[in-house]
Amino acid sequence: MISVIFADGTWCPRGGSMPGEALRRALDPELVDFRYVNFPASYGPATGIGDPSYAESVRAGMKAMLHEVRATPYPAIVSGYSQGASVAVRFARDILP
């Protein structure tokens, strides 16, 4: 078993985008523990006045991804879509080393 830790795109703070769901459905649940990262997935003022900045949202996503990676008992693959891809890349670059 492995875990896929997936940060979704803007406007999908708990997952559920078409790309995220397509990936989730394509994976065998007998072999893969798929987990969405819960993070703001927003940035002001594009998604709303008072929403966090893009950088703040990505940092929150990185922190949430770290929590999910630590919580899984399986080897983890980090991934993302759109803003979530920024989360996954920054996580791999800044936190994993």
GROMACS .gro file of C-alpha atoms in nm:
model
   97
    1MET     CA    1   0.000   0.000   0.000
    2ILE     CA    2   0.112   0.357  -0.072
    3SER     CA    3  -0.047   0.694  -0.002
    4VAL     CA    4  -0.102   0.963  -0.261
    5ILE     CA    5  -0.123   1.296  -0.080
    6PHE     CA    6  -0.295   1.537  -0.321
    7ALA     CA    7  -0.332   1.914  -0.287
    8ASP     CA    8  -0.609   2.034  -0.516
    9GLY     CA    9  -0.645   2.362  -0.702
   10THR     CA   10  -0.786   2.702  -0.624
   11TRP     CA   11  -1.149   2.695  -0.511
   12CYS     CA   12  -1.114   2.328  -0.401
   13PRO     CA   13  -0.993   2.352  -0.039
   14ARG     CA   14  -1.100   1.996   0.047
   15GLY     CA   15  -1.042   1.847  -0.297
   16GLY     CA   16  -1.293   1.742  -0.555
   17SER     CA   17  -1.176   1.910  -0.876
   18MET     CA   18  -1.223   1.721  -1.202
   19PRO     CA   19  -0.848   1.641  -1.228
   20GLY     CA   20  -0.825   1.538  -0.861
   21GLU     CA   21  -1.129   1.314  -0.883
   22ALA     CA   22  -1.012   1.162  -1.212
   23LEU     CA   23  -0.683   1.066  -1.047
   24ARG     CA   24  -0.856   0.934  -0.735
   25ARG     CA   25  -1.094   0.717  -0.941
   26ALA     CA   26  -0.809   0.586  -1.160
   27LEU     CA   27  -0.617   0.449  -0.860
   28ASP     CA   28  -0.691   0.109  -0.712
   29PRO     CA   29  -0.811   0.162  -0.353
   30GLU     CA   30  -0.677  -0.183  -0.266
   31LEU     CA   31  -0.326  -0.053  -0.344
   32VAL     CA   32  -0.346   0.323  -0.291
   33ASP     CA   33  -0.461   0.531   0.005
   34PHE     CA   34  -0.562   0.858  -0.165
   35ARG     CA   35  -0.579   1.163   0.063
   36TYR     CA   36  -0.673   1.521  -0.018
   37VAL     CA   37  -0.488   1.798   0.163
   38ASN     CA   38  -0.724   2.043   0.335
   39PHE     CA   39  -0.590   2.398   0.287
   40PRO     CA   40  -0.735   2.741   0.193
   41ALA     CA   41  -0.684   2.695  -0.185
   42SER     CA   42  -0.772   3.059  -0.230
   43TYR     CA   43  -0.597   3.392  -0.261
   44GLY     CA   44  -0.722   3.744  -0.231
   45PRO     CA   45  -0.851   3.936  -0.393
   46ALA     CA   46  -0.898   3.689  -0.682
   47THR     CA   47  -1.115   3.447  -0.483
   48GLY     CA   48  -1.242   3.699  -0.232
   49ILE     CA   49  -1.156   4.015  -0.045
   50GLY     CA   50  -0.987   3.913   0.278
   51ASP     CA   51  -0.874   3.573   0.152
   52PRO     CA   52  -0.512   3.488   0.235
   53SER     CA   53  -0.241   3.578  -0.013
   54TYR     CA   54  -0.130   3.313  -0.261
   55ALA     CA   55   0.194   3.265  -0.064
   56GLU     CA   56   0.001   3.227   0.265
   57SER     CA   57  -0.234   2.973   0.109
   58VAL     CA   58   0.056   2.771  -0.032
   59ARG     CA   59   0.237   2.779   0.305
   60ALA     CA   60  -0.081   2.655   0.476
   61GLY     CA   61  -0.103   2.380   0.216
   62MET     CA   62   0.258   2.278   0.281
   63LYS     CA   63   0.186   2.255   0.654
   64ALA     CA   64  -0.127   2.048   0.589
   65MET     CA   65   0.065   1.824   0.348
   66LEU     CA   66   0.332   1.765   0.612
   67HIS     CA   67   0.057   1.662   0.854
   68GLU     CA   68  -0.088   1.413   0.603
   69VAL     CA   69   0.254   1.269   0.515
   70ARG     CA   70   0.329   1.217   0.884
   71ALA     CA   71  -0.017   1.071   0.947
   72THR     CA   72  -0.001   0.796   0.687
   73PRO     CA   73   0.157   0.466   0.785
   74TYR     CA   74   0.253   0.407   0.419
   75PRO     CA   75   0.521   0.547   0.189
   76ALA     CA   76   0.382   0.868   0.041
   77ILE     CA   77   0.375   1.032  -0.300
   78VAL     CA   78   0.294   1.404  -0.295
   79SER     CA   79   0.109   1.555  -0.586
   80GLY     CA   80  -0.116   1.843  -0.674
   81TYR     CA   81  -0.313   2.031  -0.933
   82SER     CA   82  -0.293   2.405  -1.009
   83GLN     CA   83  -0.233   2.587  -0.677
   84GLY     CA   84  -0.195   2.244  -0.520
   85ALA     CA   85   0.092   2.169  -0.759
   86SER     CA   86   0.270   2.471  -0.610
   87VAL     CA   87   0.208   2.321  -0.267
   88ALA     CA   88   0.352   1.983  -0.370
   89VAL     CA   89   0.658   2.131  -0.544
   90ARG     CA   90   0.739   2.369  -0.260
   91PHE     CA   91   0.684   2.087  -0.008
   92ALA     CA   92   0.925   1.860  -0.195
   93ARG     CA   93   1.178   2.139  -0.241
   94ASP     CA   94   1.162   2.309   0.100
   95ILE     CA   95   1.041   2.052   0.355
   96LEU     CA   96   1.150   1.706   0.239
   97PRO     CA   97   1.526   1.776   0.223
   0.00000   0.00000   0.00000
